[in-house]
mmCIF file of C-alpha atoms and ligand atoms in Angstrom:
data_model
loop_
_atom_site.group_PDB
_atom_site.id
_atom_site.type_symbol
_atom_site.label_atom_id
_atom_site.label_comp_id
_atom_site.label_asym_id
_atom_site.label_seq_id
_atom_site.Cartn_x
_atom_site.Cartn_y
_atom_site.Cartn_z
ATOM 1 C CA UNK A 1 0.000 0.000 0.000
ATOM 2 C CA UNK A 2 1.322 3.495 -0.788
ATOM 3 C CA UNK A 3 2.364 5.784 2.066
ATOM 4 C CA UNK A 4 -0.515 8.256 1.770
ATOM 5 C CA UNK A 5 -3.182 5.532 1.731
ATOM 6 C CA UNK A 6 -1.539 3.880 4.724
ATOM 7 C CA UNK A 7 -1.745 7.148 6.647
ATOM 8 C CA UNK A 8 -5.330 7.832 5.567
ATOM 9 C CA UNK A 9 -6.854 4.348 5.763
ATOM 10 C CA UNK A 10 -4.817 2.756 8.562
ATOM 11 C CA UNK A 11 -4.180 6.029 10.389
ATOM 12 C CA UNK A 12 -0.539 5.026 10.531
ATOM 13 C CA UNK A 13 1.601 7.512 12.437
ATOM 14 C CA UNK A 14 5.041 5.965 11.944
ATOM 15 C CA UNK A 15 5.756 7.891 8.727
ATOM 16 C CA UNK A 16 4.767 11.397 7.614
ATOM 17 C CA UNK A 17 4.159 11.423 3.840
ATOM 18 C CA UNK A 18 4.777 14.688 1.976
ATOM 19 C CA UNK A 19 3.516 16.375 -1.182
ATOM 20 C CA UNK A 20 2.524 19.951 -2.081
ATOM 21 C CA UNK A 21 -0.601 21.484 -3.544
ATOM 22 C CA UNK A 22 0.434 23.166 -6.818
ATOM 23 C CA UNK A 23 3.689 21.224 -6.766
ATOM 24 C CA UNK A 24 3.564 21.450 -10.547
ATOM 25 C CA UNK A 25 3.286 25.119 -11.396
ATOM 26 C CA UNK A 26 4.822 28.470 -12.122
ATOM 27 C CA UNK A 27 7.528 28.362 -9.425
ATOM 28 C CA UNK A 28 9.265 25.697 -11.557
ATOM 29 C CA UNK A 29 11.281 27.068 -14.508
ATOM 30 C CA UNK A 30 10.630 23.883 -16.483
ATOM 31 C CA UNK A 31 6.874 24.455 -16.086
ATOM 32 C CA UNK A 32 7.163 28.091 -17.224
ATOM 33 C CA UNK A 33 9.089 26.910 -20.254
ATOM 34 C CA UNK A 34 6.270 24.593 -21.366
ATOM 35 C CA UNK A 35 3.633 27.192 -20.485
ATOM 36 C CA UNK A 36 5.377 29.839 -22.611
ATOM 37 C CA UNK A 37 4.810 27.725 -25.695
ATOM 38 C CA UNK A 38 1.299 26.636 -24.688
ATOM 39 C CA UNK A 39 -0.817 29.710 -24.034
ATOM 40 C CA UNK A 40 -4.144 27.871 -24.149
ATOM 41 C CA UNK A 41 -4.398 26.400 -20.636
ATOM 42 C CA UNK A 42 -7.358 24.079 -21.309
ATOM 43 C CA UNK A 43 -5.666 22.731 -24.418
ATOM 44 C CA UNK A 44 -2.553 22.105 -22.317
ATOM 45 C CA UNK A 45 -4.634 20.148 -19.772
ATOM 46 C CA UNK A 46 -5.913 18.031 -22.693
ATOM 47 C CA UNK A 47 -2.449 17.129 -24.048
ATOM 48 C CA UNK A 48 -1.508 13.770 -22.492
ATOM 49 C CA UNK A 49 2.200 13.994 -23.314
ATOM 50 C CA UNK A 50 2.582 17.460 -21.773
ATOM 51 C CA UNK A 51 0.345 16.660 -18.801
ATOM 52 C CA UNK A 52 2.487 13.625 -18.060
ATOM 53 C CA UNK A 53 5.659 15.675 -18.336
ATOM 54 C CA UNK A 54 4.374 18.496 -16.090
ATOM 55 C CA UNK A 55 2.937 16.069 -13.507
ATOM 56 C CA UNK A 56 6.331 14.366 -13.202
ATOM 57 C CA UNK A 57 8.402 17.587 -13.055
ATOM 58 C CA UNK A 58 8.154 17.949 -9.254
ATOM 59 C CA UNK A 59 8.523 14.210 -8.558
ATOM 60 C CA UNK A 60 11.674 14.126 -10.713
ATOM 61 C CA UNK A 61 13.179 16.987 -8.737
ATOM 62 C CA UNK A 62 12.077 16.194 -5.178
ATOM 63 C CA UNK A 63 11.611 13.072 -3.054
ATOM 64 C CA UNK A 64 7.808 13.388 -2.791
ATOM 65 C CA UNK A 65 5.299 10.688 -1.846
ATOM 66 C CA UNK A 66 2.669 11.661 -4.411
ATOM 67 C CA UNK A 67 2.165 12.903 -7.938
ATOM 68 C CA UNK A 68 -0.968 15.044 -8.381
ATOM 69 C CA UNK A 69 -2.243 14.960 -11.896
ATOM 70 C CA UNK A 70 -1.751 18.267 -13.709
ATOM 71 C CA UNK A 71 -5.258 19.483 -14.543
ATOM 72 C CA UNK A 72 -7.717 22.025 -13.138
ATOM 73 C CA UNK A 73 -10.983 22.069 -11.192
ATOM 74 C CA UNK A 74 -12.424 24.152 -14.061
ATOM 75 C CA UNK A 75 -12.205 21.180 -16.426
ATOM 76 C CA UNK A 76 -15.698 20.264 -15.169
ATOM 77 C CA UNK A 77 -17.333 23.551 -16.257
ATOM 78 C CA UNK A 78 -15.454 23.098 -19.543
ATOM 79 C CA UNK A 79 -16.778 19.531 -19.830
ATOM 80 C CA UNK A 80 -20.302 20.865 -19.227
ATOM 81 C CA UNK A 81 -19.950 23.111 -22.275
ATOM 82 C CA UNK A 82 -18.877 26.406 -20.697
ATOM 83 C CA UNK A 83 -16.006 28.346 -22.220
ATOM 84 C CA UNK A 84 -13.007 28.606 -19.839
ATOM 85 C CA UNK A 85 -9.999 30.860 -20.441
ATOM 86 C CA UNK A 86 -7.073 31.866 -18.250
ATOM 87 C CA UNK A 87 -5.846 35.416 -18.780
ATOM 88 C CA UNK A 88 -2.466 36.534 -17.476
ATOM 89 C CA UNK A 89 -2.836 38.416 -14.195
ATOM 90 C CA UNK A 90 -6.629 37.938 -14.155
ATOM 91 C CA UNK A 91 -7.080 34.281 -13.351
ATOM 92 C CA UNK A 92 -9.869 32.256 -14.914
ATOM 93 C CA UNK A 93 -12.549 33.865 -17.092
ATOM 94 C CA UNK A 94 -15.598 31.775 -17.975
ATOM 95 C CA UNK A 95 -18.130 32.288 -20.750
ATOM 96 C CA UNK A 96 -21.837 32.666 -20.094
ATOM 97 C CA UNK A 97 -23.336 29.437 -18.779
ATOM 98 C CA UNK A 98 -26.058 27.811 -20.883
ATOM 99 C CA UNK A 99 -27.781 26.065 -17.990
ATOM 100 C CA UNK A 100 -30.102 23.919 -20.111
ATOM 101 C CA UNK A 101 -27.347 22.561 -22.258
ATOM 102 C CA UNK A 102 -25.175 21.913 -19.159
ATOM 103 C CA UNK A 103 -28.081 20.004 -17.556
ATOM 104 C CA UNK A 104 -28.455 17.920 -20.718
ATOM 105 C CA UNK A 105 -24.831 16.838 -21.178
ATOM 106 C CA UNK A 106 -24.724 13.041 -21.008
ATOM 107 C CA UNK A 107 -22.125 11.010 -19.118
ATOM 108 C CA UNK A 108 -20.747 9.689 -22.408
ATOM 109 C CA UNK A 109 -20.333 13.185 -23.856
ATOM 110 C CA UNK A 110 -18.507 14.324 -20.722
ATOM 111 C CA UNK A 111 -16.235 11.262 -20.648
ATOM 112 C CA UNK A 112 -15.379 11.703 -24.317
ATOM 113 C CA UNK A 113 -14.362 15.330 -23.775
ATOM 114 C CA UNK A 114 -12.240 14.386 -20.732
ATOM 115 C CA UNK A 115 -10.678 11.258 -22.239
ATOM 116 C CA UNK A 116 -7.215 12.903 -22.607
ATOM 117 C CA UNK A 117 -7.240 13.547 -18.823
ATOM 118 C CA UNK A 118 -7.853 9.857 -18.158
ATOM 119 C CA UNK A 119 -5.224 8.857 -20.688
ATOM 120 C CA UNK A 120 -2.715 11.119 -18.866
ATOM 121 C CA UNK A 121 -3.514 9.436 -15.542
ATOM 122 C CA UNK A 122 -2.923 5.986 -17.066
ATOM 123 C CA UNK A 123 0.450 7.140 -18.409
ATOM 124 C CA UNK A 124 1.508 8.757 -15.121
ATOM 125 C CA UNK A 125 0.460 5.656 -13.185
ATOM 126 C CA UNK A 126 2.765 3.513 -15.323
ATOM 127 C CA UNK A 127 5.688 5.852 -14.623
ATOM 128 C CA UNK A 128 5.497 6.358 -10.856
ATOM 129 C CA UNK A 129 6.324 3.459 -8.630
ATOM 130 C CA UNK A 130 5.841 3.567 -4.852
ATOM 131 C CA UNK A 131 4.089 6.943 -5.042
ATOM 132 C CA UNK A 132 0.431 7.788 -4.795
ATOM 133 C CA UNK A 133 -1.274 9.226 -7.839
ATOM 134 C CA UNK A 134 -3.731 11.897 -6.740
ATOM 135 C CA UNK A 135 -6.763 12.828 -8.806
ATOM 136 C CA UNK A 136 -8.956 15.770 -7.860
ATOM 137 C CA UNK A 137 -12.164 17.716 -8.363
ATOM 138 C CA UNK A 138 -13.624 21.031 -7.262
ATOM 139 C CA UNK A 139 -16.461 20.732 -4.741
ATOM 140 C CA UNK A 140 -19.997 21.537 -6.008
ATOM 141 C CA UNK A 141 -20.220 24.940 -4.292
ATOM 142 C CA UNK A 142 -16.819 26.112 -5.562
ATOM 143 C CA UNK A 143 -17.655 25.032 -9.123
ATOM 144 C CA UNK A 144 -21.069 26.711 -8.885
ATOM 145 C CA UNK A 145 -19.361 29.965 -7.848
ATOM 146 C CA UNK A 146 -17.077 29.916 -10.896
ATOM 147 C CA UNK A 147 -19.854 28.865 -13.266
ATOM 148 C CA UNK A 148 -22.287 31.590 -12.181
ATOM 149 C CA UNK A 149 -19.811 34.340 -11.272
ATOM 150 C CA UNK A 150 -17.708 33.624 -14.408
ATOM 151 C CA UNK A 151 -14.475 34.561 -12.635
ATOM 152 C CA UNK A 152 -12.811 34.307 -9.218
ATOM 153 C CA UNK A 153 -15.133 35.921 -6.688
ATOM 154 C CA UNK A 154 -13.999 39.225 -5.236
ATOM 155 C CA UNK A 155 -13.920 40.030 -1.557
ATOM 156 C CA UNK A 156 -17.315 41.746 -1.823
ATOM 157 C CA UNK A 157 -18.948 38.569 -3.214
ATOM 158 C CA UNK A 158 -22.658 38.729 -2.515
ATOM 159 C CA UNK A 159 -24.370 35.369 -2.048
ATOM 160 C CA UNK A 160 -27.816 36.656 -3.022
ATOM 161 C CA UNK A 161 -26.847 38.302 -6.297
ATOM 162 C CA UNK A 162 -24.992 35.236 -7.561
ATOM 163 C CA UNK A 163 -27.493 32.697 -6.224
ATOM 164 C CA UNK A 164 -30.755 34.346 -7.264
ATOM 165 C CA UNK A 165 -32.998 31.666 -8.783
ATOM 166 C CA UNK A 166 -33.032 28.898 -6.235
ATOM 167 C CA UNK A 167 -34.764 26.190 -8.275
ATOM 168 C CA UNK A 168 -32.242 26.444 -11.103
ATOM 169 C CA UNK A 169 -29.354 26.510 -8.664
ATOM 170 C CA UNK A 170 -30.603 23.323 -6.994
ATOM 171 C CA UNK A 171 -30.868 21.544 -10.358
ATOM 172 C CA UNK A 172 -27.443 22.727 -11.421
ATOM 173 C CA UNK A 173 -25.874 21.667 -8.105
ATOM 174 C CA UNK A 174 -27.336 18.192 -8.513
ATOM 175 C CA UNK A 175 -25.940 17.922 -12.033
ATOM 176 C CA UNK A 176 -22.520 19.124 -10.851
ATOM 177 C CA UNK A 177 -22.553 16.562 -8.032
ATOM 178 C CA UNK A 178 -23.301 13.738 -10.474
ATOM 179 C CA UNK A 179 -20.581 14.824 -12.886
ATOM 180 C CA UNK A 180 -18.070 15.148 -10.023
ATOM 181 C CA UNK A 181 -18.775 11.528 -8.992
ATOM 182 C CA UNK A 182 -18.389 10.423 -12.610
ATOM 183 C CA UNK A 183 -15.115 12.343 -12.973
ATOM 184 C CA UNK A 184 -13.820 10.784 -9.734
ATOM 185 C CA UNK A 185 -14.745 7.282 -10.894
ATOM 186 C CA UNK A 186 -13.047 7.733 -14.250
ATOM 187 C CA UNK A 187 -9.896 9.133 -12.611
ATOM 188 C CA UNK A 188 -9.655 6.233 -10.155
ATOM 189 C CA UNK A 189 -10.384 3.655 -12.874
ATOM 190 C CA UNK A 190 -7.489 5.205 -14.801
ATOM 191 C CA UNK A 191 -5.080 4.817 -11.879
ATOM 192 C CA UNK A 192 -5.629 7.599 -9.316
ATOM 193 C CA UNK A 193 -5.166 6.081 -5.829
ATOM 194 C CA UNK A 194 -6.520 9.016 -3.852
ATOM 195 C CA UNK A 195 -8.844 11.926 -4.597
ATOM 196 C CA UNK A 196 -8.839 15.455 -3.191
ATOM 197 C CA UNK A 197 -11.956 17.642 -3.218
ATOM 198 C CA UNK A 198 -11.148 21.370 -3.321
ATOM 199 C CA UNK A 199 -13.859 23.575 -1.802
ATOM 200 C CA UNK A 200 -11.719 26.672 -2.258
ATOM 201 C CA UNK A 201 -14.577 29.141 -1.826
ATOM 202 C CA UNK A 202 -16.377 27.474 1.104
ATOM 203 C CA UNK A 203 -15.246 30.462 3.172
ATOM 204 C CA UNK A 204 -17.538 32.780 1.181
ATOM 205 C CA UNK A 205 -20.667 31.071 2.452
ATOM 206 C CA UNK A 206 -22.673 32.798 5.172
ATOM 207 C CA UNK A 207 -22.747 30.537 8.251
ATOM 208 C CA UNK A 208 -26.426 29.675 7.794
ATOM 209 C CA UNK A 209 -25.747 28.394 4.247
ATOM 210 C CA UNK A 210 -22.713 26.214 5.089
ATOM 211 C CA UNK A 211 -24.744 23.124 5.782
ATOM 212 C CA UNK A 212 -26.729 23.262 2.499
ATOM 213 C CA UNK A 213 -23.966 24.351 0.124
ATOM 214 C CA UNK A 214 -20.786 22.967 1.670
ATOM 215 C CA UNK A 215 -21.422 20.104 4.136
ATOM 216 C CA UNK A 216 -24.270 18.351 2.286
ATOM 217 C CA UNK A 217 -22.660 18.296 -1.185
ATOM 218 C CA UNK A 218 -19.276 17.188 0.192
ATOM 219 C CA UNK A 219 -21.075 14.522 2.202
ATOM 220 C CA UNK A 220 -22.790 13.142 -0.913
ATOM 221 C CA UNK A 221 -19.462 12.799 -2.650
ATOM 222 C CA UNK A 222 -17.817 11.244 0.410
ATOM 223 C CA UNK A 223 -20.649 8.683 0.611
ATOM 224 C CA UNK A 224 -19.937 7.833 -3.016
ATOM 225 C CA UNK A 225 -16.156 7.504 -2.544
ATOM 226 C CA UNK A 226 -16.600 5.496 0.684
ATOM 227 C CA UNK A 227 -18.841 3.059 -1.185
ATOM 228 C CA UNK A 228 -16.117 2.645 -3.758
ATOM 229 C CA UNK A 229 -13.341 2.573 -1.142
ATOM 230 C CA UNK A 230 -11.535 5.532 -2.673
ATOM 231 C CA UNK A 231 -9.486 7.382 0.003
ATOM 232 C CA UNK A 232 -10.620 11.013 -0.193
ATOM 233 C CA UNK A 233 -9.214 14.248 1.218
ATOM 234 C CA UNK A 234 -11.560 17.230 1.694
ATOM 235 C CA UNK A 235 -10.367 20.837 1.695
ATOM 236 C CA UNK A 236 -13.146 23.250 2.742
ATOM 237 C CA UNK A 237 -10.899 26.302 2.713
ATOM 238 C CA UNK A 238 -11.655 29.318 4.892
ATOM 239 C CA UNK A 239 -14.483 28.008 7.078
ATOM 240 C CA UNK A 240 -12.623 28.638 10.373
ATOM 241 C CA UNK A 241 -14.174 27.027 13.439
ATOM 242 C CA UNK A 242 -16.726 25.260 11.209
ATOM 243 C CA UNK A 243 -13.956 22.826 10.231
ATOM 244 C CA UNK A 244 -14.952 20.910 13.351
ATOM 245 C CA UNK A 245 -18.616 20.549 12.278
ATOM 246 C CA UNK A 246 -17.409 19.657 8.786
ATOM 247 C CA UNK A 247 -15.374 16.729 10.154
ATOM 248 C CA UNK A 248 -18.178 15.531 12.380
ATOM 249 C CA UNK A 249 -20.916 15.683 9.738
ATOM 250 C CA UNK A 250 -19.097 14.929 6.462
ATOM 251 C CA UNK A 251 -16.675 12.384 8.001
ATOM 252 C CA UNK A 252 -13.999 12.669 5.307
ATOM 253 C CA UNK A 253 -11.182 10.086 5.236
ATOM 254 C CA UNK A 254 -8.717 12.977 5.591
ATOM 255 C CA UNK A 255 -9.022 16.750 5.975
ATOM 256 C CA UNK A 256 -6.697 19.458 4.637
ATOM 257 C CA UNK A 257 -6.474 22.436 6.989
ATOM 258 C CA UNK A 258 -5.800 25.945 5.709
ATOM 259 C CA UNK A 259 -3.264 28.217 7.415
ATOM 260 C CA UNK A 260 -5.877 30.013 9.491
ATOM 261 C CA UNK A 261 -6.733 26.817 11.343
ATOM 262 C CA UNK A 262 -4.862 26.339 14.633
ATOM 263 C CA UNK A 263 -3.189 22.912 14.278
ATOM 264 C CA UNK A 264 -3.430 22.146 18.019
ATOM 265 C CA UNK A 265 -7.148 22.887 17.980
ATOM 266 C CA UNK A 266 -7.556 20.732 14.857
ATOM 267 C CA UNK A 267 -5.761 17.804 16.473
ATOM 268 C CA UNK A 268 -8.006 17.979 19.527
ATOM 269 C CA UNK A 269 -11.315 18.466 17.722
ATOM 270 C CA UNK A 270 -11.480 16.407 14.522
ATOM 271 C CA UNK A 271 -12.267 12.975 16.014
ATOM 272 C CA UNK A 272 -8.865 11.624 15.016
ATOM 273 C CA UNK A 273 -9.588 12.294 11.318
ATOM 274 C CA UNK A 274 -6.222 12.193 9.487
ATOM 275 C CA UNK A 275 -5.026 15.749 8.816
ATOM 276 C CA UNK A 276 -3.080 17.136 5.864
ATOM 277 C CA UNK A 277 -1.407 20.496 5.355
ATOM 278 C CA UNK A 278 -1.680 23.753 7.252
ATOM 279 C CA UNK A 279 1.651 25.541 6.758
ATOM 280 C CA UNK A 280 1.202 29.045 5.336
ATOM 281 C CA UNK A 281 2.678 29.126 1.783
ATOM 282 C CA UNK A 282 4.013 32.644 2.541
ATOM 283 C CA UNK A 283 6.433 31.113 5.104
ATOM 284 C CA UNK A 284 8.217 29.533 2.135
ATOM 285 C CA UNK A 285 9.236 33.037 1.008
ATOM 286 C CA UNK A 286 10.962 33.779 4.358
ATOM 287 C CA UNK A 287 14.461 33.023 5.665
ATOM 288 C CA UNK A 288 15.488 29.434 6.444
ATOM 289 C CA UNK A 289 15.404 29.869 10.218
ATOM 290 C CA UNK A 290 11.755 30.969 10.269
ATOM 291 C CA UNK A 291 10.895 28.279 7.767
ATOM 292 C CA UNK A 292 12.538 25.485 9.758
ATOM 293 C CA UNK A 293 10.853 26.643 12.937
ATOM 294 C CA UNK A 294 7.399 26.567 11.346
ATOM 295 C CA UNK A 295 7.938 23.191 9.670
ATOM 296 C CA UNK A 296 9.145 21.686 12.977
ATOM 297 C CA UNK A 297 6.124 23.157 14.702
ATOM 298 C CA UNK A 298 3.711 21.185 12.479
ATOM 299 C CA UNK A 299 5.859 18.050 12.788
ATOM 300 C CA UNK A 300 5.918 18.300 16.595
ATOM 301 C CA UNK A 301 2.217 18.961 16.955
ATOM 302 C CA UNK A 302 1.313 16.035 14.720
ATOM 303 C CA UNK A 303 3.755 13.427 16.003
ATOM 304 C CA UNK A 304 1.631 10.429 17.040
ATOM 305 C CA UNK A 305 -1.253 11.720 14.893
ATOM 306 C CA UNK A 306 -1.999 10.593 11.295
ATOM 307 C CA UNK A 307 -0.593 13.547 9.370
ATOM 308 C CA UNK A 308 0.378 14.252 5.747
ATOM 309 C CA UNK A 309 2.773 17.157 5.310
ATOM 310 C CA UNK A 310 1.486 19.800 2.873
ATOM 311 C CA UNK A 311 0.626 23.506 2.869
ATOM 312 C CA UNK A 312 -2.482 25.468 3.836
ATOM 313 C CA UNK A 313 -2.914 26.430 0.156
ATOM 314 C CA UNK A 314 -0.936 26.073 -3.080
ATOM 315 C CA UNK A 315 2.789 26.794 -3.578
ATOM 316 C CA UNK A 316 3.153 30.489 -4.539
ATOM 317 C CA UNK A 317 4.795 31.351 -7.885
ATOM 318 C CA UNK A 318 7.620 33.278 -6.126
ATOM 319 C CA UNK A 319 8.742 30.217 -4.133
ATOM 320 C CA UNK A 320 12.289 29.010 -4.828
ATOM 321 C CA UNK A 321 12.407 25.345 -5.874
ATOM 322 C CA UNK A 322 15.272 24.834 -3.353
ATOM 323 C CA UNK A 323 12.853 25.716 -0.561
ATOM 324 C CA UNK A 324 10.618 22.772 -1.482
ATOM 325 C CA UNK A 325 13.674 20.523 -1.478
ATOM 326 C CA UNK A 326 14.691 21.880 1.929
ATOM 327 C CA UNK A 327 11.272 21.110 3.457
ATOM 328 C CA UNK A 328 11.219 17.608 1.973
ATOM 329 C CA UNK A 329 14.608 16.938 3.563
ATOM 330 C CA UNK A 330 13.488 18.194 6.989
ATOM 331 C CA UNK A 331 10.441 15.908 6.905
ATOM 332 C CA UNK A 332 12.495 12.940 5.656
ATOM 333 C CA UNK A 333 15.067 13.449 8.409
ATOM 334 C CA UNK A 334 12.299 13.451 11.006
ATOM 335 C CA UNK A 335 10.962 10.171 9.607
ATOM 336 C CA UNK A 336 14.405 8.565 9.692
ATOM 337 C CA UNK A 337 15.002 9.721 13.243
ATOM 338 C CA UNK A 338 11.708 8.232 14.317
ATOM 339 C CA UNK A 339 12.267 4.872 12.689
ATOM 340 C CA UNK A 340 15.722 4.582 14.264
ATOM 341 C CA UNK A 341 14.170 5.334 17.662
ATOM 342 C CA UNK A 342 11.754 2.479 16.925
HETATM 343 O O1 CP3 B 401 0.095 20.717 -8.897
HETATM 344 C C1 CP3 B 401 -1.129 20.688 -8.629
HETATM 345 O O2 CP3 B 401 -1.593 21.026 -7.532
HETATM 346 C C2 CP3 B 401 -2.072 20.109 -9.669
HETATM 347 C C3 CP3 B 401 -2.659 21.003 -10.540
HETATM 348 C C4 CP3 B 401 -3.755 21.985 -10.132
HETATM 349 C C5 CP3 B 401 -3.967 23.175 -10.862
HETATM 350 N N1 CP3 B 401 -5.104 23.757 -10.394
HETATM 351 C C6 CP3 B 401 -3.113 23.669 -11.955
HETATM 352 C C7 CP3 B 401 -3.109 25.118 -12.249
HETATM 353 C C8 CP3 B 401 -4.750 21.898 -9.150
HETATM 354 C C9 CP3 B 401 -4.959 20.856 -8.065
HETATM 355 C C10 CP3 B 401 -5.613 23.023 -9.352
HETATM 356 C C11 CP3 B 401 -6.835 23.257 -8.545
HETATM 357 C C12 CP3 B 401 -7.537 24.553 -8.666
HETATM 358 N N2 CP3 B 401 -7.732 25.311 -9.793
HETATM 359 C C13 CP3 B 401 -8.217 25.190 -7.597
HETATM 360 C C14 CP3 B 401 -8.334 24.639 -6.184
HETATM 361 C C15 CP3 B 401 -7.133 24.961 -5.372
HETATM 362 C C16 CP3 B 401 -7.025 26.420 -5.001
HETATM 363 O O3 CP3 B 401 -6.110 27.065 -5.536
HETATM 364 O O4 CP3 B 401 -7.851 26.893 -4.206
HETATM 365 C C17 CP3 B 401 -8.776 26.374 -8.095
HETATM 366 C C18 CP3 B 401 -9.587 27.400 -7.312
HETATM 367 C C19 CP3 B 401 -8.476 26.448 -9.487
HETATM 368 C C20 CP3 B 401 -8.884 27.493 -10.456
HETATM 369 C C21 CP3 B 401 -7.716 28.189 -11.000
HETATM 370 N N3 CP3 B 401 -6.834 27.632 -11.898
HETATM 371 C C22 CP3 B 401 -7.278 29.523 -10.756
HETATM 372 C C23 CP3 B 401 -7.974 30.469 -9.796
HETATM 373 C C24 CP3 B 401 -6.153 29.733 -11.537
HETATM 374 C C25 CP3 B 401 -5.417 31.038 -11.724
HETATM 375 C C26 CP3 B 401 -4.736 31.498 -10.521
HETATM 376 C C27 CP3 B 401 -3.401 30.852 -10.341
HETATM 377 O O5 CP3 B 401 -3.080 30.402 -9.241
HETATM 378 O O6 CP3 B 401 -2.642 30.873 -11.312
HETATM 379 C C28 CP3 B 401 -5.851 28.533 -12.212
HETATM 380 C C29 CP3 B 401 -4.711 28.281 -13.151
HETATM 381 C C30 CP3 B 401 -3.802 27.169 -12.791
HETATM 382 N N4 CP3 B 401 -4.201 25.908 -12.466
HETATM 383 C C31 CP3 B 401 -2.380 27.220 -12.793
HETATM 384 C C32 CP3 B 401 -1.945 25.931 -12.450
HETATM 385 C C33 CP3 B 401 -0.526 25.458 -12.359
HETATM 386 C C34 CP3 B 401 -1.533 28.416 -13.178
HETATM 387 C C35 CP3 B 401 -1.381 28.355 -14.652
HETATM 388 C C36 CP3 B 401 -0.552 29.467 -15.235
HETATM 389 O O7 CP3 B 401 -1.000 30.608 -15.216
HETATM 390 O O8 CP3 B 401 0.504 29.140 -15.755
#
């Protein structure tokens, strides 16, 4: 069994696996090189040879325990017929959503459009030995936000202006949930060992809407992955103290904490749910002494607790690749020390 699954399923605490969200990305010169010649991001995500190459860039450089498939959560809106573009400095820009045609997309049509993603996973799986292959999806609420708002939501995001016609929203959410489950199944059938669900905009929800738009949809997907015995990591970013209720009601196999969550509080309140992540990606831009202190802090808090080392959000583009290497070595050293102590 791979190291991440052993931590998640068996709650093993003898080894701390490590990988990074956005481990393939702009902080790597070899990624920027490919990106320079491939301006169309969606097209890039649909090129199996390049996806394989980009996915393996970080695992070739660093001693990581997982390869996360290079793709994007916005492949689902794309698969449902919405135009998706990424403009420099602006982030994602989506076309107007044709709700009826999205509701009418069949499973076969979706699978056909995504088949290069599945082909990439099969290729990556053949190449990585002794590492987990991680597939992923956006959570229903986060995808709904992008699909209706047509871009990343601003700080002044207003729930009621984006979510105005409730009956349509409910139908759309249900369709998104079904397609997410399909996309998860196809990724795992192609070789993904573990799945992560990114609810990146859960923190925008007013407290009285969290249960309907964050907990319930994540729970449906977790029921599905539990049925199929697919280890699944949830990441409801930005929900603060509601992380506790999330763990108790959704019961994910593993939970990724963001950097606003106090790790000691998490350890005491999540019912022994395996925890991943937490470290603020901005710490990786600081001097080595501060960095080492913060990394050790997470390692100390989570000794004797099932923990996967990762960040509280993705690696920032200004991060030096050597910093990732440095962190991997600190975590590895800790693991070696522990095994020699028995
Ligand atoms: O290495 C990995 O983690 C795997 C690949 C991955 C990407 N996106 C590639 C990517 C993963 C897991 C994602 C998830 C994703 N995509 C999320 C959830 C995680 C989070 O950040 O909260 C979200 C919200 C998106 C949507 C998205 N994609 C945005 C907002 C952006 C632009 C902003 C940014 O960070 O650049 C993207 C583009 C994107 N997806 C890039 C990468 C490497 C940058 C591409 C580039 O400009 O060269």
